[in-house]
Short mmCIF file of C-alpha atoms and ligand atoms in Angstrom, two decimals:
data_model
loop_
_atom_site.label_atom_id
_atom_site.label_comp_id
_atom_site.label_asym_id
_atom_site.label_seq_id
_atom_site.Cartn_x
_atom_site.Cartn_y
_atom_site.Cartn_z
CA MET I 1 15.60 -0.43 8.33
CA GLU I 2 12.22 -1.07 9.88
CA LYS I 3 11.80 -3.93 12.35
CA LEU I 4 9.27 -6.35 13.76
CA TYR I 5 9.40 -7.45 17.38
CA PHE I 6 8.93 -11.13 18.09
CA ILE I 7 7.12 -11.84 21.36
CA PRO I 8 6.76 -15.47 22.46
CA GLY I 9 4.23 -16.59 25.01
CA SER I 10 4.67 -19.12 27.80
CA GLN I 11 4.08 -19.31 31.55
CA ASP I 12 6.05 -20.19 34.69
CA LEU I 13 4.17 -23.43 35.41
CA TYR I 14 6.66 -25.74 33.70
CA GLY I 15 9.83 -24.61 35.46
CA GLU I 16 13.04 -22.74 34.63
CA GLU I 17 14.39 -25.38 32.25
CA CYS I 18 11.33 -25.13 30.04
CA LEU I 19 11.53 -21.30 29.88
CA LYS I 20 15.21 -21.48 28.97
CA GLN I 21 14.35 -23.82 26.12
CA VAL I 22 11.55 -21.49 24.97
CA ALA I 23 13.98 -18.55 24.84
CA GLU I 24 16.58 -20.65 23.01
CA ASP I 25 14.10 -21.93 20.42
CA CYS I 26 12.84 -18.40 19.85
CA ARG I 27 16.37 -17.12 19.35
CA GLN I 28 16.88 -19.74 16.65
CA MET I 29 13.58 -18.88 15.07
CA VAL I 30 14.39 -15.16 15.02
CA ASP I 31 17.84 -15.87 13.54
CA PHE I 32 16.22 -17.93 10.81
CA LEU I 33 13.67 -15.19 10.07
CA ASN I 34 16.39 -12.55 9.90
CA GLU I 35 18.31 -14.67 7.41
CA LYS I 36 15.24 -15.16 5.22
CA LEU I 37 13.90 -11.60 5.47
CA GLU I 38 17.18 -9.79 4.92
CA GLY I 39 16.68 -6.54 3.07
CA VAL I 40 12.97 -6.50 3.86
CA ILE I 41 12.78 -6.21 7.64
CA ARG I 42 14.72 -6.96 10.84
CA VAL I 43 13.24 -9.15 13.57
CA GLU I 44 14.11 -8.65 17.25
CA LEU I 45 13.23 -10.93 20.13
CA LEU I 46 11.59 -9.50 23.26
CA PRO I 47 11.31 -11.24 26.66
CA THR I 48 8.94 -14.21 26.78
CA VAL I 49 5.54 -13.27 28.17
CA GLU I 50 5.12 -15.20 31.44
CA THR I 51 3.06 -12.60 33.25
CA SER I 52 0.78 -9.68 32.50
CA GLU I 53 3.54 -7.27 33.60
CA ILE I 54 6.04 -8.64 31.08
CA CYS I 55 3.43 -8.41 28.34
CA VAL I 56 2.72 -4.74 29.14
CA LYS I 57 6.48 -4.00 29.21
CA ASP I 58 7.02 -5.71 25.85
CA MET I 59 4.14 -3.85 24.22
CA ARG I 60 5.47 -0.54 25.54
CA ILE I 61 8.83 -1.25 23.88
CA VAL I 62 6.87 -1.88 20.67
CA ALA I 63 4.92 1.36 21.09
CA ASN I 64 7.95 3.52 21.83
CA ASP I 65 10.20 2.28 19.03
CA ASP I 66 9.70 4.37 15.90
CA ASP I 67 11.56 1.81 13.78
CA CYS I 68 9.12 -0.92 14.78
CA VAL I 69 6.23 -1.36 12.32
CA GLY I 70 4.64 -4.48 13.81
CA VAL I 71 4.73 -7.50 16.08
CA ILE I 72 4.94 -11.27 15.66
CA THR I 73 3.53 -13.34 18.53
CA TRP I 74 3.70 -17.10 19.05
CA MET I 75 2.73 -19.32 21.98
CA HIS I 76 5.51 -21.88 22.41
CA THR I 77 3.81 -23.48 25.43
CA PHE I 78 0.41 -22.88 26.83
CA SER I 79 0.13 -19.19 27.77
CA PRO I 80 -3.00 -18.27 29.71
CA ALA I 81 -4.39 -15.41 27.64
CA LYS I 82 -5.65 -13.22 30.47
CA MET I 83 -2.05 -12.15 30.90
CA TRP I 84 -2.08 -10.80 27.33
CA ILE I 85 -5.10 -8.53 27.80
CA LYS I 86 -3.47 -5.41 29.22
CA GLY I 87 -0.48 -5.58 26.90
CA LEU I 88 -2.60 -6.09 23.80
CA GLN I 89 -4.75 -3.14 24.82
CA GLU I 90 -1.65 -0.97 24.41
CA LEU I 91 -0.76 -2.39 21.00
CA ARG I 92 -1.36 0.05 18.14
CA LYS I 93 0.73 -1.63 15.43
CA PRO I 94 0.01 -4.48 12.98
CA LEU I 95 0.00 -7.91 14.62
CA LEU I 96 0.90 -11.25 13.14
CA HIS I 97 -0.12 -14.33 15.06
CA LEU I 98 2.39 -16.96 13.95
CA HIS I 99 0.83 -20.36 14.51
CA THR I 100 3.91 -22.53 14.34
CA GLN I 101 6.17 -24.89 16.26
CA ALA I 102 9.86 -25.24 17.00
CA ASN I 103 9.63 -28.80 15.67
CA GLU I 104 8.32 -29.80 12.28
CA LYS I 105 7.61 -33.46 13.02
CA LEU I 106 6.33 -35.25 16.09
CA PRO I 107 9.12 -37.42 17.61
CA TYR I 108 6.83 -40.41 18.00
CA ALA I 109 9.42 -42.68 19.60
CA GLU I 110 10.69 -40.12 22.13
CA ILE I 111 7.72 -37.95 22.93
CA ASP I 112 7.01 -37.71 26.67
CA MET I 113 5.10 -35.30 28.92
CA ASP I 114 7.99 -32.79 29.03
CA PHE I 115 8.10 -32.56 25.24
CA MET I 116 4.34 -32.18 25.03
CA ASN I 117 4.29 -29.44 27.67
CA LEU I 118 7.11 -27.57 25.96
CA ASN I 119 5.63 -27.72 22.45
CA GLN I 120 1.95 -26.95 22.61
CA ALA I 121 1.12 -24.29 20.02
CA ALA I 122 -2.01 -26.23 19.16
CA HIS I 123 -3.13 -25.55 22.70
CA GLY I 124 -1.58 -22.16 23.52
CA ASP I 125 -2.18 -20.49 20.15
CA ARG I 126 -5.90 -21.29 20.33
CA GLU I 127 -6.17 -19.79 23.79
CA TYR I 128 -4.37 -16.73 22.44
CA GLY I 129 -6.49 -16.61 19.26
CA PHE I 130 -9.56 -16.47 21.46
CA ILE I 131 -8.39 -13.38 23.32
CA LEU I 132 -7.55 -11.60 20.04
CA ALA I 133 -11.06 -12.36 18.84
CA LYS I 134 -12.57 -11.32 22.16
CA LEU I 135 -10.64 -8.02 22.17
CA ASN I 136 -11.50 -7.52 18.51
CA ILE I 137 -7.88 -6.78 17.59
CA PRO I 138 -7.17 -6.77 13.84
CA HIS I 139 -4.46 -9.31 13.10
CA GLU I 140 -3.14 -11.74 10.54
CA VAL I 141 -2.77 -15.45 11.32
CA VAL I 142 -0.02 -17.38 9.55
CA ALA I 143 -0.07 -21.14 10.15
CA GLY I 144 2.65 -23.67 9.39
CA PHE I 145 6.17 -24.75 10.31
CA TYR I 146 8.26 -21.57 10.37
CA LYS I 147 10.93 -22.90 8.02
CA HIS I 148 8.46 -23.75 5.26
CA ASP I 149 8.61 -21.45 2.24
CA HIS I 150 4.91 -20.56 2.25
CA VAL I 151 5.17 -19.44 5.88
CA ILE I 152 8.22 -17.29 5.20
CA ALA I 153 6.45 -15.83 2.14
CA LYS I 154 3.47 -14.86 4.30
CA ILE I 155 5.68 -13.29 6.97
CA ARG I 156 7.52 -11.36 4.26
CA GLN I 157 4.17 -10.17 2.91
CA PHE I 158 3.11 -9.14 6.41
CA ALA I 159 6.35 -7.19 6.83
CA GLN I 160 5.72 -5.32 3.57
CA VAL I 161 2.12 -4.54 4.50
CA ALA I 162 3.19 -3.47 8.01
CA LYS I 163 5.83 -1.17 6.51
CA ALA I 164 3.13 0.34 4.28
CA ILE I 165 0.89 0.85 7.32
CA GLY I 166 3.86 2.45 9.07
CA LEU I 167 4.21 4.85 6.15
CA SER I 168 0.45 5.38 6.14
CA LYS I 169 0.67 6.77 9.67
CA LYS I 170 3.29 9.25 8.48
CA THR I 171 1.56 10.16 5.23
CA ARG I 172 1.08 13.84 4.64
CA VAL I 173 -0.83 14.90 1.55
CA ALA I 174 -0.41 18.45 0.33
CA THR I 175 -3.54 19.43 -1.52
CA PHE I 176 -2.91 22.37 -3.82
CA GLY I 177 -6.39 23.67 -4.24
CA ASN I 178 -9.52 21.75 -3.27
CA ASN I 179 -11.05 18.80 -5.06
CA MET I 180 -12.64 19.34 -8.46
CA ARG I 181 -15.88 21.24 -8.25
CA ASP I 182 -18.95 18.96 -8.42
CA VAL I 183 -17.04 15.67 -8.40
CA ALA I 184 -18.39 13.35 -5.71
CA VAL I 185 -16.06 10.41 -5.30
CA THR I 186 -12.94 12.51 -4.72
CA ASP I 187 -14.64 14.23 -1.80
CA GLY I 188 -15.05 12.89 1.70
CA ASN I 189 -14.09 13.35 5.30
CA ARG I 190 -10.43 14.30 5.62
CA LEU I 191 -10.61 14.09 9.37
CA GLU I 192 -11.72 10.45 9.23
CA CYS I 193 -8.76 9.71 6.90
CA GLU I 194 -6.39 10.96 9.56
CA ILE I 195 -8.17 9.13 12.38
CA LYS I 196 -8.34 5.82 10.50
CA TYR I 197 -5.19 5.77 8.37
CA GLY I 198 -3.04 8.54 9.83
CA TRP I 199 -3.20 10.61 6.62
CA GLU I 200 -2.70 14.29 7.28
CA VAL I 201 -4.50 16.04 4.45
CA LYS I 202 -3.24 19.61 4.42
CA TYR I 203 -4.33 22.45 2.21
CA TRP I 204 -1.98 24.89 0.53
CA GLY I 205 -2.65 27.34 -2.29
CA ILE I 206 -1.08 26.52 -5.67
CA GLY I 207 0.51 29.98 -5.35
CA GLU I 208 3.07 28.31 -3.05
CA ILE I 209 4.33 26.28 -6.02
CA ALA I 210 4.02 29.22 -8.43
CA CYS I 211 6.25 31.31 -6.12
CA LEU I 212 8.82 28.54 -5.65
CA ALA I 213 8.82 27.90 -9.42
CA GLY I 214 9.49 31.58 -10.02
CA ASP I 215 12.63 31.34 -7.86
CA VAL I 216 14.06 28.23 -9.55
CA THR I 217 17.52 29.01 -10.94
CA GLU I 218 18.83 28.38 -14.43
CA GLU I 219 21.21 25.73 -13.04
CA GLU I 220 18.34 23.91 -11.35
CA VAL I 221 16.35 23.88 -14.58
CA GLU I 222 19.36 22.57 -16.48
CA ALA I 223 19.90 19.79 -13.96
CA LYS I 224 16.25 18.75 -14.17
CA MET I 225 16.34 18.87 -17.99
CA ALA I 226 19.41 16.63 -17.92
CA GLU I 227 17.48 14.17 -15.73
CA TYR I 228 14.59 14.21 -18.24
CA LEU I 229 16.89 13.68 -21.23
CA ASP I 230 18.61 10.83 -19.44
CA LYS I 231 15.33 8.97 -18.97
CA TYR I 232 13.13 10.23 -21.80
CA THR I 233 13.30 11.15 -25.49
CA MET I 234 12.65 14.75 -26.40
CA ALA I 235 9.99 14.68 -29.12
CA THR I 236 9.04 18.32 -29.28
CA ASP I 237 10.49 21.61 -30.53
CA ASN I 238 8.72 23.42 -27.73
CA VAL I 239 11.54 23.04 -25.21
CA GLU I 240 10.32 26.11 -23.32
CA SER I 241 7.22 24.20 -22.31
CA VAL I 242 9.36 21.36 -20.97
CA ARG I 243 11.57 23.81 -19.07
CA GLU I 244 8.44 25.24 -17.50
CA GLN I 245 7.56 21.74 -16.22
CA ALA I 246 11.12 21.31 -14.96
CA LYS I 247 10.61 24.42 -12.83
CA TYR I 248 7.40 22.96 -11.40
CA GLU I 249 9.11 19.72 -10.50
CA VAL I 250 12.01 21.47 -8.80
CA ALA I 251 9.51 23.65 -6.92
CA LEU I 252 7.45 20.62 -5.90
CA GLU I 253 10.56 18.75 -4.76
CA LYS I 254 11.58 21.68 -2.57
CA PHE I 255 8.09 21.95 -1.14
CA ILE I 256 7.92 18.19 -0.51
CA ALA I 257 11.25 18.17 1.33
CA LYS I 258 10.51 21.26 3.40
CA ASN I 259 7.03 20.19 4.47
CA LYS I 260 7.76 16.45 4.85
CA VAL I 261 5.11 15.62 2.28
CA THR I 262 4.75 12.08 0.87
CA ALA I 263 1.92 12.78 -1.57
CA PHE I 264 0.16 15.68 -3.24
CA THR I 265 -2.79 16.67 -5.35
CA ASP I 266 -3.41 19.47 -7.78
CA ASN I 267 -6.46 20.61 -9.69
CA PHE I 268 -6.67 21.95 -13.23
CA GLN I 269 -9.44 24.29 -12.00
CA ASP I 270 -7.01 25.99 -9.65
CA LEU I 271 -3.74 26.83 -11.39
CA HIS I 272 -3.42 30.50 -10.53
CA GLY I 273 0.14 31.61 -11.20
CA LEU I 274 1.09 28.50 -13.22
CA LYS I 275 1.27 28.63 -17.01
CA GLN I 276 0.57 24.91 -17.44
CA LEU I 277 -1.00 22.02 -15.61
CA PRO I 278 1.88 19.97 -14.15
CA GLY I 279 2.33 17.02 -16.54
CA ILE I 280 5.80 15.53 -16.81
CA ALA I 281 6.52 17.11 -13.40
CA ALA I 282 3.83 14.99 -11.76
CA GLN I 283 4.63 11.91 -13.88
CA ASN I 284 8.31 11.97 -12.98
CA LEU I 285 7.60 12.51 -9.26
CA MET I 286 5.17 9.56 -9.19
CA ALA I 287 7.89 7.35 -10.66
CA LYS I 288 10.03 8.31 -7.65
CA GLY I 289 7.39 7.11 -5.17
CA ILE I 290 5.62 10.38 -4.46
CA GLY I 291 1.86 9.83 -4.18
CA PHE I 292 -0.35 11.76 -6.55
CA GLY I 293 -4.04 12.32 -7.12
CA PRO I 294 -5.39 14.69 -9.74
CA GLU I 295 -8.39 16.97 -9.26
CA GLY I 296 -7.77 17.17 -5.53
CA ASP I 297 -8.18 13.43 -4.98
CA TYR I 298 -6.40 13.20 -1.64
CA LYS I 299 -7.55 9.62 -0.94
CA ILE I 300 -5.98 8.20 -4.09
CA SER I 301 -2.90 10.34 -3.61
CA ALA I 302 -2.35 8.92 -0.11
CA LEU I 303 -3.30 5.37 -1.14
CA SER I 304 -0.86 5.43 -4.06
CA SER I 305 1.92 6.49 -1.71
CA VAL I 306 1.07 3.70 0.75
CA LEU I 307 0.80 1.03 -1.95
CA MET I 308 4.06 2.10 -3.58
CA LYS I 309 5.69 1.54 -0.19
CA MET I 310 4.05 -1.90 0.03
CA ALA I 311 5.47 -2.77 -3.40
CA GLU I 312 9.00 -1.68 -2.54
CA GLY I 313 11.57 -4.21 -3.71
CA ARG I 314 9.14 -6.07 -5.94
CA GLU I 315 9.06 -6.23 -9.73
CA GLY I 316 6.36 -4.20 -11.46
CA ALA I 317 4.76 -0.77 -11.34
CA THR I 318 2.32 0.82 -8.90
CA GLY I 319 0.56 4.16 -9.22
CA PHE I 320 -2.44 6.32 -9.95
CA ILE I 321 -4.56 5.48 -12.98
CA GLU I 322 -7.90 6.78 -14.22
CA ASP I 323 -10.53 4.72 -16.00
CA TYR I 324 -11.43 6.19 -19.35
CA THR I 325 -12.94 4.29 -22.25
CA TYR I 326 -13.78 0.76 -23.42
CA ASP I 327 -13.46 -1.42 -26.43
CA MET I 328 -16.68 -3.44 -26.22
CA THR I 329 -15.98 -5.92 -29.00
CA PRO I 330 -17.77 -9.07 -27.80
CA GLY I 331 -15.39 -11.47 -26.11
CA GLN I 332 -12.43 -9.11 -26.54
CA GLU I 333 -13.48 -6.28 -24.25
CA LEU I 334 -10.70 -4.02 -23.04
CA GLU I 335 -10.38 -0.84 -21.08
CA LEU I 336 -8.17 2.08 -21.97
CA ALA I 337 -6.99 3.71 -18.76
CA SER I 338 -5.14 6.95 -18.91
CA HIS I 339 -5.45 10.53 -17.81
CA MET I 340 -5.30 13.91 -19.44
CA LEU I 341 -1.59 14.01 -18.49
CA GLU I 342 -0.60 12.36 -15.27
CA VAL I 343 0.14 8.68 -15.91
CA PRO I 344 3.10 7.54 -13.76
CA ALA I 345 6.27 7.04 -15.79
CA SER I 346 6.85 3.78 -13.89
CA PHE I 347 4.21 2.15 -16.14
CA ALA I 348 6.17 2.75 -19.34
CA ALA I 349 6.85 -0.31 -21.48
CA ASN I 350 9.00 1.70 -23.85
CA ARG I 351 11.19 4.76 -23.43
CA PRO I 352 8.71 7.63 -22.94
CA GLU I 353 8.62 10.57 -25.29
CA ILE I 354 8.35 14.11 -24.07
CA GLN I 355 5.63 15.75 -26.12
CA VAL I 356 3.78 19.05 -25.94
CA HIS I 357 0.15 19.27 -26.98
CA HIS I 358 -2.82 21.49 -26.46
CA LEU I 359 -4.96 20.66 -23.42
CA GLY I 360 -8.59 21.57 -23.90
CA ILE I 361 -9.46 21.99 -20.25
CA GLY I 362 -8.00 24.35 -17.70
CA ASN I 363 -7.46 27.24 -20.17
CA LYS I 364 -3.70 27.21 -19.79
CA GLU I 365 -0.70 26.90 -22.10
CA ASP I 366 0.12 23.60 -23.82
CA PRO I 367 1.66 21.32 -21.19
CA ALA I 368 4.62 19.00 -21.69
CA ARG I 369 3.87 15.39 -20.85
CA LEU I 370 5.31 11.91 -21.18
CA VAL I 371 3.70 9.70 -23.81
CA PHE I 372 4.17 5.93 -23.73
CA ASP I 373 2.44 2.56 -23.88
CA GLY I 374 1.98 0.70 -20.65
CA ILE I 375 3.50 -2.49 -19.33
CA THR I 376 1.65 -5.80 -19.47
CA GLY I 377 0.96 -8.63 -17.03
CA ASP I 378 -1.28 -9.59 -14.15
CA GLY I 379 -2.24 -6.77 -11.86
CA ILE I 380 -4.80 -5.30 -9.54
CA GLN I 381 -6.86 -2.16 -9.52
CA VAL I 382 -7.55 -0.74 -6.05
CA THR I 383 -9.66 2.14 -4.92
CA LEU I 384 -10.84 3.57 -1.61
CA ILE I 385 -14.18 5.28 -1.20
CA ASP I 386 -15.68 7.23 1.69
CA LEU I 387 -19.25 6.16 2.41
CA GLY I 388 -19.78 8.54 5.30
CA ASP I 389 -19.95 6.00 8.11
CA HIS I 390 -17.08 3.85 6.82
CA PHE I 391 -14.42 3.48 4.15
CA ARG I 392 -14.51 0.73 1.55
CA ILE I 393 -11.66 -0.69 -0.48
CA VAL I 394 -12.54 -2.21 -3.84
CA CYS I 395 -9.88 -4.44 -5.37
CA ALA I 396 -10.20 -6.04 -8.80
CA ASP I 397 -7.87 -8.48 -10.49
CA ILE I 398 -7.01 -7.29 -13.99
CA GLU I 399 -4.71 -8.29 -16.80
CA LEU I 400 -2.71 -5.49 -18.33
CA VAL I 401 -2.39 -6.09 -22.06
CA LYS I 402 -0.63 -4.63 -25.07
CA GLN I 403 -2.76 -2.20 -27.00
CA PRO I 404 -4.12 -4.16 -29.99
CA LYS I 405 -3.50 -1.27 -32.40
CA PRO I 406 -1.45 1.93 -32.26
CA MET I 407 -3.21 5.11 -31.12
CA PRO I 408 -1.05 7.73 -32.87
CA LYS I 409 -3.50 10.57 -32.28
CA LEU I 410 -3.83 10.08 -28.52
CA PRO I 411 -1.26 12.45 -26.99
CA VAL I 412 -1.08 10.87 -23.53
CA ALA I 413 0.35 7.79 -21.87
CA ARG I 414 -2.00 4.86 -21.43
CA ILE I 415 -2.37 1.38 -20.13
CA MET I 416 -4.92 -1.18 -21.28
CA TYR I 417 -6.45 -3.97 -19.33
CA ARG I 418 -8.89 -6.82 -19.32
CA HIS I 419 -11.39 -7.26 -16.52
CA LYS I 420 -11.98 -10.48 -14.61
CA PRO I 421 -13.85 -12.79 -14.66
CA ASN I 422 -15.13 -10.98 -17.76
CA PHE I 423 -16.16 -7.50 -18.82
CA ALA I 424 -19.83 -7.79 -17.87
CA ILE I 425 -19.36 -9.14 -14.35
CA GLY I 426 -16.09 -7.35 -13.57
CA THR I 427 -17.19 -3.84 -14.48
CA ALA I 428 -20.73 -4.29 -13.12
CA ALA I 429 -19.30 -5.44 -9.79
CA TRP I 430 -17.03 -2.38 -9.68
CA CYS I 431 -20.04 -0.12 -10.33
CA TYR I 432 -22.21 -1.90 -7.73
CA ALA I 433 -19.40 -1.61 -5.20
CA GLY I 434 -19.24 2.15 -5.80
CA GLY I 435 -15.65 1.92 -7.04
CA ALA I 436 -14.20 5.25 -8.11
CA HIS I 437 -12.92 6.24 -11.56
CA HIS I 438 -9.61 7.00 -9.86
CA SER I 439 -7.63 4.08 -8.58
CA VAL I 440 -4.20 2.67 -7.94
CA VAL I 441 -3.11 0.03 -10.42
CA SER I 442 -0.28 -2.31 -9.55
CA THR I 443 1.50 -5.15 -11.27
CA ALA I 444 3.64 -5.65 -8.16
CA LEU I 445 0.89 -6.23 -5.61
CA THR I 446 -1.81 -8.87 -5.38
CA ARG I 447 -5.31 -9.05 -4.03
CA SER I 448 -3.91 -10.92 -1.05
CA ASP I 449 -1.70 -7.91 -0.14
CA ILE I 450 -4.70 -5.63 -0.24
CA ALA I 451 -6.80 -8.09 1.77
CA MET I 452 -4.11 -8.10 4.45
CA PHE I 453 -3.98 -4.30 4.44
CA ALA I 454 -7.79 -4.13 4.71
CA ARG I 455 -7.86 -6.63 7.56
CA LEU I 456 -5.08 -4.93 9.52
CA THR I 457 -6.64 -1.49 9.10
CA GLY I 458 -10.18 -2.71 9.72
CA THR I 459 -11.44 -1.55 6.34
CA GLU I 460 -14.38 -3.06 4.46
CA LEU I 461 -13.15 -4.90 1.38
CA ILE I 462 -14.89 -5.95 -1.81
CA THR I 463 -12.82 -8.06 -4.19
CA ILE I 464 -13.51 -8.83 -7.84
CA GLY I 465 -11.79 -11.52 -9.88
CA ASP I 466 -12.12 -14.90 -11.48
CA ASP I 467 -14.10 -16.10 -8.44
CA THR I 468 -16.74 -13.37 -8.83
CA THR I 469 -20.03 -14.68 -10.18
CA GLU I 470 -23.41 -13.50 -11.40
CA ALA I 471 -24.74 -14.65 -8.04
CA ASP I 472 -22.37 -12.26 -6.25
CA LEU I 473 -23.82 -9.35 -8.22
CA GLN I 474 -27.31 -10.32 -7.11
CA LYS I 475 -26.23 -9.92 -3.50
CA PHE I 476 -25.45 -6.22 -3.94
CA PHE I 477 -28.30 -4.06 -2.65
CA THR I 478 -30.44 -7.03 -1.71
CA ARG I 479 -29.75 -6.96 2.01
MN1 MN D 501 -10.16 12.34 -12.86
#
């Protein structure tokens, strides 16, 4: 289980008794947080920062602990912030500045100078906030009494985002083949991805998977087919095609385990040695939390892996989706999002069917794929683009809806959604922002999760939703 360290701030000006009380209050606070955050994260208390040396020592414990994904800091008393400078300069993990108090209410009848000196977050946390701003350290501020539900909810959210950032730093994308020839938005600077987000984007030839697939045993295929039949309904006579996909998935699983891969891409233009484009193989892996981007889209592959981690333990689905086509009926506009095969099985509203159909592109044999209608509910659509000198995240609120009519001739899985605040503003804003046609859709995450991720990773963020107006559109390209 991942952990957060809790580092309180104080100073030695108020005497030993005061410091003892600070430590005791922090122990109680950490106990309370551990009770409330059970199953999400563990919180561990580090020595109170009274000097620059203690701060540096604490931050080195943070840096050297692989289980630690972030830090919570809080100034119980005043804590002169110069003593935080050197420690904070060593901090490389997400930081939450908890602006709270040990006491909820002011004890008006009893308050004296000792109480006021002991409990001065309003004083100490502002001094500390200044040094974070001065050092330009990305951080999240959560304000309120620590036992209040909204404060706990924010800390829980921070823990989930910090865990996702922890995974981000360990993300390794295997790209089988390059990105699709001539496509712009899937391209970019892989080196910058590793520098900024920790994503190792590593190239392998698809021949690696073809060779592994060739060595898959009959027993392994049978086991994979049993897994498919347990989850999905066979709706094809062409079982051979499904068995071929089973081989690909077994091969991919072996490759993923051996090379410590968390995400991968393939490309229908580069399938040498494979009879089919991986369909159900990719769909089933995505449903298990493996990141995926088609056509060599390493950014979306990595992002989907990171966002699936962020959504861990929450209701709903998260995964790669591609924008396809619209229903432009006035006032009832909808988008049909899908892909030629690879829609994550986690989005299925009904039990998916395994079907085999011809695929017009790629010049390969008919691939087996899962066909289903998507889940409904509030969600977000998130993408990440590389603008050369910086990355930009675009996040739009959407409402996933039931398809208004059956689409019996469309042989792929699909989801449908409504844009916010409406079709005209929502889609125009996405286009102005340069949002890709590949994205991660989630019904588990919210815009606020993505905003926290963007802030903590120092990424430019453009959000679109019910608060987006015509006036916002006019601001694009009018700088
Ligand atoms: Mn595409």
